[in-house]
Amino acid sequence: ARQQLDSATNMTDELAALTGIINSEYASDALRSQALADFYQRWSAEALVVNQWLTAQAQASRPGGLERVCELMEDESFDIRNPNKVRAVISAFCGGNPINFHRADGAGYAFLADQILVLNKLNPQIASRLLTPLTKWSKYDSGRQQLMKAALERILAAPALSKDVYEVVTKSLKTSV
């Protein structure tokens, strides 16, 4: 994968190699870090490619995904006020990384609830769209159902909840198992 990353003649091949490296259990942390840094340096002037770089990291299935997403949100390339960046990181993690989002401890659900509460004030439409993974609570085991519903109830209890978010949360909580 490193050879493909180094010899690729287009971004698509580079991104495929990068994705292989960051998801590999055999790649060292040093290799992952260097590959990510090299890719970012090469494509940092291309906003759409940077979004793909963020998404690849948010969707990496290795353990520690939530912690990596929190780190990505501190990166200079991320801005929570930019809907494309929100989709590239938060939505990609919650909708495209089931192993890490649906952790048994519910940390992924709490993270999403936190982000929805922040985005409720900045961009209610994006916040309401981000709720989708939590609205599917009835499809999971009872432990995860309880944690997902608790996240939804915490959102519902927030003051000054937007109409968009309120509507999605209340409809979801009315869903029967």
PDB file of C-alpha atoms in Angstrom:
ATOM      1  CA  ALA A   1       0.000   0.000   0.000  1.00  0.00           C
ATOM      2  CA  ARG A   2       2.881   2.378   0.760  1.00  0.00           C
ATOM      3  CA  GLN A   3       4.390   1.647  -2.649  1.00  0.00           C
ATOM      4  CA  GLN A   4       1.043   2.391  -4.317  1.00  0.00           C
ATOM      5  CA  LEU A   5       0.737   5.591  -2.298  1.00  0.00           C
ATOM      6  CA  ASP A   6       4.214   6.711  -3.395  1.00  0.00           C
ATOM      7  CA  SER A   7       3.828   5.759  -7.058  1.00  0.00           C
ATOM      8  CA  ALA A   8       0.187   6.698  -7.660  1.00  0.00           C
ATOM      9  CA  THR A   9      -0.402   9.022 -10.581  1.00  0.00           C
ATOM     10  CA  ASN A  10      -3.804  10.245  -9.419  1.00  0.00           C
ATOM     11  CA  MET A  11      -5.640  11.114  -6.246  1.00  0.00           C
ATOM     12  CA  THR A  12      -8.031   8.142  -6.476  1.00  0.00           C
ATOM     13  CA  ASP A  13      -5.171   5.636  -6.336  1.00  0.00           C
ATOM     14  CA  GLU A  14      -3.502   7.622  -3.556  1.00  0.00           C
ATOM     15  CA  LEU A  15      -6.693   7.706  -1.493  1.00  0.00           C
ATOM     16  CA  ALA A  16      -7.209   3.964  -1.947  1.00  0.00           C
ATOM     17  CA  ALA A  17      -3.664   3.278  -0.760  1.00  0.00           C
ATOM     18  CA  LEU A  18      -4.028   5.686   2.148  1.00  0.00           C
ATOM     19  CA  THR A  19      -7.289   4.032   3.198  1.00  0.00           C
ATOM     20  CA  GLY A  20      -5.582   0.631   3.117  1.00  0.00           C
ATOM     21  CA  ILE A  21      -2.749   1.881   5.292  1.00  0.00           C
ATOM     22  CA  ILE A  22      -4.889   3.589   7.930  1.00  0.00           C
ATOM     23  CA  ASN A  23      -7.194   0.574   8.221  1.00  0.00           C
ATOM     24  CA  SER A  24      -4.441  -2.036   8.326  1.00  0.00           C
ATOM     25  CA  GLU A  25      -3.721  -3.758  11.595  1.00  0.00           C
ATOM     26  CA  TYR A  26      -0.228  -4.460  10.230  1.00  0.00           C
ATOM     27  CA  ALA A  27       0.763  -0.857   9.525  1.00  0.00           C
ATOM     28  CA  SER A  28       2.759   0.862  12.232  1.00  0.00           C
ATOM     29  CA  ASP A  29       1.528   4.092  13.807  1.00  0.00           C
ATOM     30  CA  ALA A  30       4.558   5.815  12.283  1.00  0.00           C
ATOM     31  CA  LEU A  31       3.612   4.600   8.790  1.00  0.00           C
ATOM     32  CA  ARG A  32       0.001   5.719   9.266  1.00  0.00           C
ATOM     33  CA  SER A  33       1.050   9.143  10.517  1.00  0.00           C
ATOM     34  CA  GLN A  34       3.555   9.667   7.720  1.00  0.00           C
ATOM     35  CA  ALA A  35       1.108   8.516   5.029  1.00  0.00           C
ATOM     36  CA  LEU A  36      -1.582  10.860   6.370  1.00  0.00           C
ATOM     37  CA  ALA A  37       0.852  13.775   6.566  1.00  0.00           C
ATOM     38  CA  ASP A  38       2.191  13.159   3.052  1.00  0.00           C
ATOM     39  CA  PHE A  39      -1.306  12.906   1.564  1.00  0.00           C
ATOM     40  CA  TYR A  40      -2.456  16.067   3.342  1.00  0.00           C
ATOM     41  CA  GLN A  41       0.628  18.011   2.286  1.00  0.00           C
ATOM     42  CA  ARG A  42       0.138  16.974  -1.342  1.00  0.00           C
ATOM     43  CA  TRP A  43      -3.600  17.791  -1.465  1.00  0.00           C
ATOM     44  CA  SER A  44      -4.082  20.506   1.187  1.00  0.00           C
ATOM     45  CA  ALA A  45      -5.034  23.126  -1.405  1.00  0.00           C
ATOM     46  CA  GLU A  46      -7.955  21.003  -2.637  1.00  0.00           C
ATOM     47  CA  ALA A  47     -10.862  21.324  -0.181  1.00  0.00           C
ATOM     48  CA  LEU A  48     -12.810  18.376  -1.602  1.00  0.00           C
ATOM     49  CA  VAL A  49      -9.787  16.093  -1.342  1.00  0.00           C
ATOM     50  CA  VAL A  50      -9.131  17.271   2.218  1.00  0.00           C
ATOM     51  CA  ASN A  51     -12.729  16.285   2.999  1.00  0.00           C
ATOM     52  CA  GLN A  52     -12.007  12.805   1.634  1.00  0.00           C
ATOM     53  CA  TRP A  53      -8.864  12.685   3.775  1.00  0.00           C
ATOM     54  CA  LEU A  54     -10.968  13.550   6.828  1.00  0.00           C
ATOM     55  CA  THR A  55     -13.641  10.982   5.899  1.00  0.00           C
ATOM     56  CA  ALA A  56     -11.103   8.201   5.424  1.00  0.00           C
ATOM     57  CA  GLN A  57      -9.844   8.809   8.956  1.00  0.00           C
ATOM     58  CA  ALA A  58     -13.319   9.134  10.474  1.00  0.00           C
ATOM     59  CA  GLN A  59     -14.348   5.823   8.930  1.00  0.00           C
ATOM     60  CA  ALA A  60     -11.196   3.899   9.869  1.00  0.00           C
ATOM     61  CA  SER A  61     -12.401   0.743  11.601  1.00  0.00           C
ATOM     62  CA  ARG A  62      -9.421   0.207  13.877  1.00  0.00           C
ATOM     63  CA  PRO A  63      -9.993   0.601  17.634  1.00  0.00           C
ATOM     64  CA  GLY A  64      -9.948   4.152  18.950  1.00  0.00           C
ATOM     65  CA  GLY A  65     -12.097   5.630  16.192  1.00  0.00           C
ATOM     66  CA  LEU A  66     -14.009   8.020  18.427  1.00  0.00           C
ATOM     67  CA  GLU A  67     -10.804   9.360  19.922  1.00  0.00           C
ATOM     68  CA  ARG A  68      -9.372   9.901  16.423  1.00  0.00           C
ATOM     69  CA  VAL A  69     -12.524  11.776  15.398  1.00  0.00           C
ATOM     70  CA  CYS A  70     -12.199  14.041  18.426  1.00  0.00           C
ATOM     71  CA  GLU A  71      -8.598  14.740  17.402  1.00  0.00           C
ATOM     72  CA  LEU A  72      -9.693  15.455  13.822  1.00  0.00           C
ATOM     73  CA  MET A  73     -12.161  18.014  15.137  1.00  0.00           C
ATOM     74  CA  GLU A  74      -9.200  19.874  16.664  1.00  0.00           C
ATOM     75  CA  ASP A  75      -7.245  19.792  13.380  1.00  0.00           C
ATOM     76  CA  GLU A  76      -6.782  23.004  11.411  1.00  0.00           C
ATOM     77  CA  SER A  77      -8.599  21.405   8.470  1.00  0.00           C
ATOM     78  CA  PHE A  78     -11.867  21.064  10.416  1.00  0.00           C
ATOM     79  CA  ASP A  79     -14.423  23.808  11.041  1.00  0.00           C
ATOM     80  CA  ILE A  80     -17.726  22.890  12.686  1.00  0.00           C
ATOM     81  CA  ARG A  81     -19.355  25.892  10.994  1.00  0.00           C
ATOM     82  CA  ASN A  82     -18.649  24.331   7.573  1.00  0.00           C
ATOM     83  CA  PRO A  83     -21.358  21.758   6.675  1.00  0.00           C
ATOM     84  CA  ASN A  84     -19.020  19.870   4.324  1.00  0.00           C
ATOM     85  CA  LYS A  85     -16.472  19.432   7.113  1.00  0.00           C
ATOM     86  CA  VAL A  86     -19.227  18.286   9.497  1.00  0.00           C
ATOM     87  CA  ARG A  87     -20.354  15.685   6.968  1.00  0.00           C
ATOM     88  CA  ALA A  88     -16.759  14.619   6.285  1.00  0.00           C
ATOM     89  CA  VAL A  89     -16.009  13.951   9.959  1.00  0.00           C
ATOM     90  CA  ILE A  90     -19.064  13.654  12.203  1.00  0.00           C
ATOM     91  CA  SER A  91     -21.513  12.195   9.698  1.00  0.00           C
ATOM     92  CA  ALA A  92     -18.866   9.903   8.198  1.00  0.00           C
ATOM     93  CA  PHE A  93     -18.015   8.559  11.649  1.00  0.00           C
ATOM     94  CA  CYS A  94     -21.571   8.101  12.903  1.00  0.00           C
ATOM     95  CA  GLY A  95     -22.984   6.759   9.651  1.00  0.00           C
ATOM     96  CA  GLY A  96     -19.963   4.992   8.200  1.00  0.00           C
ATOM     97  CA  ASN A  97     -18.039   3.538  11.115  1.00  0.00           C
ATOM     98  CA  PRO A  98     -20.425   1.145  12.866  1.00  0.00           C
ATOM     99  CA  ILE A  99     -17.679  -0.645  14.795  1.00  0.00           C
ATOM    100  CA  ASN A 100     -16.575   2.498  16.598  1.00  0.00           C
ATOM    101  CA  PHE A 101     -19.850   4.453  16.646  1.00  0.00           C
ATOM    102  CA  HIS A 102     -21.867   1.612  18.179  1.00  0.00           C
ATOM    103  CA  ARG A 103     -19.430   0.903  21.000  1.00  0.00           C
ATOM    104  CA  ALA A 104     -21.109  -0.986  23.820  1.00  0.00           C
ATOM    105  CA  ASP A 105     -20.398   1.850  26.277  1.00  0.00           C
ATOM    106  CA  GLY A 106     -22.505   4.324  24.269  1.00  0.00           C
ATOM    107  CA  ALA A 107     -19.679   6.845  23.890  1.00  0.00           C
ATOM    108  CA  GLY A 108     -20.442   7.223  20.174  1.00  0.00           C
ATOM    109  CA  TYR A 109     -24.053   8.100  20.941  1.00  0.00           C
ATOM    110  CA  ALA A 110     -23.045  10.624  23.614  1.00  0.00           C
ATOM    111  CA  PHE A 111     -20.560  12.161  21.161  1.00  0.00           C
ATOM    112  CA  LEU A 112     -23.239  12.530  18.493  1.00  0.00           C
ATOM    113  CA  ALA A 113     -25.688  14.051  20.969  1.00  0.00           C
ATOM    114  CA  ASP A 114     -23.014  16.567  22.016  1.00  0.00           C
ATOM    115  CA  GLN A 115     -22.376  17.551  18.395  1.00  0.00           C
ATOM    116  CA  ILE A 116     -26.089  17.856  17.625  1.00  0.00           C
ATOM    117  CA  LEU A 117     -26.534  20.193  20.574  1.00  0.00           C
ATOM    118  CA  VAL A 118     -23.679  22.385  19.305  1.00  0.00           C
ATOM    119  CA  LEU A 119     -24.941  22.318  15.717  1.00  0.00           C
ATOM    120  CA  ASN A 120     -28.525  22.967  16.832  1.00  0.00           C
ATOM    121  CA  LYS A 121     -27.398  26.561  17.463  1.00  0.00           C
ATOM    122  CA  LEU A 122     -25.167  26.886  14.378  1.00  0.00           C
ATOM    123  CA  ASN A 123     -27.047  24.969  11.686  1.00  0.00           C
ATOM    124  CA  PRO A 124     -30.275  23.238  12.754  1.00  0.00           C
ATOM    125  CA  GLN A 125     -30.774  21.573   9.376  1.00  0.00           C
ATOM    126  CA  ILE A 126     -27.408  19.816   9.535  1.00  0.00           C
ATOM    127  CA  ALA A 127     -28.061  18.938  13.182  1.00  0.00           C
ATOM    128  CA  SER A 128     -31.377  17.311  12.298  1.00  0.00           C
ATOM    129  CA  ARG A 129     -29.802  15.308   9.463  1.00  0.00           C
ATOM    130  CA  LEU A 130     -27.056  14.071  11.766  1.00  0.00           C
ATOM    131  CA  LEU A 131     -29.707  12.477  13.973  1.00  0.00           C
ATOM    132  CA  THR A 132     -30.321   9.638  11.507  1.00  0.00           C
ATOM    133  CA  PRO A 133     -28.078   7.023  13.179  1.00  0.00           C
ATOM    134  CA  LEU A 134     -29.828   7.577  16.525  1.00  0.00           C
ATOM    135  CA  THR A 135     -33.291   7.352  14.981  1.00  0.00           C
ATOM    136  CA  LYS A 136     -32.633   3.715  14.097  1.00  0.00           C
ATOM    137  CA  TRP A 137     -32.375   2.717  17.766  1.00  0.00           C
ATOM    138  CA  SER A 138     -35.046   0.010  17.495  1.00  0.00           C
ATOM    139  CA  LYS A 139     -32.807  -2.077  15.211  1.00  0.00           C
ATOM    140  CA  TYR A 140     -30.182  -2.692  17.897  1.00  0.00           C
ATOM    141  CA  ASP A 141     -29.832  -4.854  20.978  1.00  0.00           C
ATOM    142  CA  SER A 142     -31.556  -3.718  24.154  1.00  0.00           C
ATOM    143  CA  GLY A 143     -28.410  -2.237  25.714  1.00  0.00           C
ATOM    144  CA  ARG A 144     -27.692  -0.058  22.708  1.00  0.00           C
ATOM    145  CA  GLN A 145     -31.381   0.826  22.371  1.00  0.00           C
ATOM    146  CA  GLN A 146     -31.381   2.224  25.890  1.00  0.00           C
ATOM    147  CA  LEU A 147     -28.201   4.209  25.273  1.00  0.00           C
ATOM    148  CA  MET A 148     -29.446   5.600  21.956  1.00  0.00           C
ATOM    149  CA  LYS A 149     -32.802   6.571  23.440  1.00  0.00           C
ATOM    150  CA  ALA A 150     -31.020   8.225  26.369  1.00  0.00           C
ATOM    151  CA  ALA A 151     -29.008  10.306  23.902  1.00  0.00           C
ATOM    152  CA  LEU A 152     -32.210  11.299  22.108  1.00  0.00           C
ATOM    153  CA  GLU A 153     -33.894  12.181  25.419  1.00  0.00           C
ATOM    154  CA  ARG A 154     -30.886  14.304  26.424  1.00  0.00           C
ATOM    155  CA  ILE A 155     -31.189  16.196  23.142  1.00  0.00           C
ATOM    156  CA  LEU A 156     -34.941  16.629  23.646  1.00  0.00           C
ATOM    157  CA  ALA A 157     -34.366  18.092  27.122  1.00  0.00           C
ATOM    158  CA  ALA A 158     -32.016  20.779  25.819  1.00  0.00           C
ATOM    159  CA  PRO A 159     -33.248  24.362  26.014  1.00  0.00           C
ATOM    160  CA  ALA A 160     -33.946  26.285  22.789  1.00  0.00           C
ATOM    161  CA  LEU A 161     -34.106  23.191  20.626  1.00  0.00           C
ATOM    162  CA  SER A 162     -34.688  24.039  16.973  1.00  0.00           C
ATOM    163  CA  LYS A 163     -37.910  22.986  15.268  1.00  0.00           C
ATOM    164  CA  ASP A 164     -35.928  20.741  12.887  1.00  0.00           C
ATOM    165  CA  VAL A 165     -34.158  18.806  15.626  1.00  0.00           C
ATOM    166  CA  TYR A 166     -37.243  18.672  17.855  1.00  0.00           C
ATOM    167  CA  GLU A 167     -39.319  17.114  15.085  1.00  0.00           C
ATOM    168  CA  VAL A 168     -36.806  14.359  14.295  1.00  0.00           C
ATOM    169  CA  VAL A 169     -36.186  13.513  17.951  1.00  0.00           C
ATOM    170  CA  THR A 170     -39.847  13.358  18.956  1.00  0.00           C
ATOM    171  CA  LYS A 171     -40.804  11.214  15.960  1.00  0.00           C
ATOM    172  CA  SER A 172     -37.936   8.856  16.701  1.00  0.00           C
ATOM    173  CA  LEU A 173     -38.809   8.464  20.353  1.00  0.00           C
ATOM    174  CA  LYS A 174     -42.408   7.624  19.421  1.00  0.00           C
ATOM    175  CA  THR A 175     -41.169   4.685  17.308  1.00  0.00           C
ATOM    176  CA  SER A 176     -42.052   1.366  18.878  1.00  0.00           C
ATOM    177  CA  VAL A 177     -39.718  -1.599  18.991  1.00  0.00           C
TER     178      VAL A 177
END
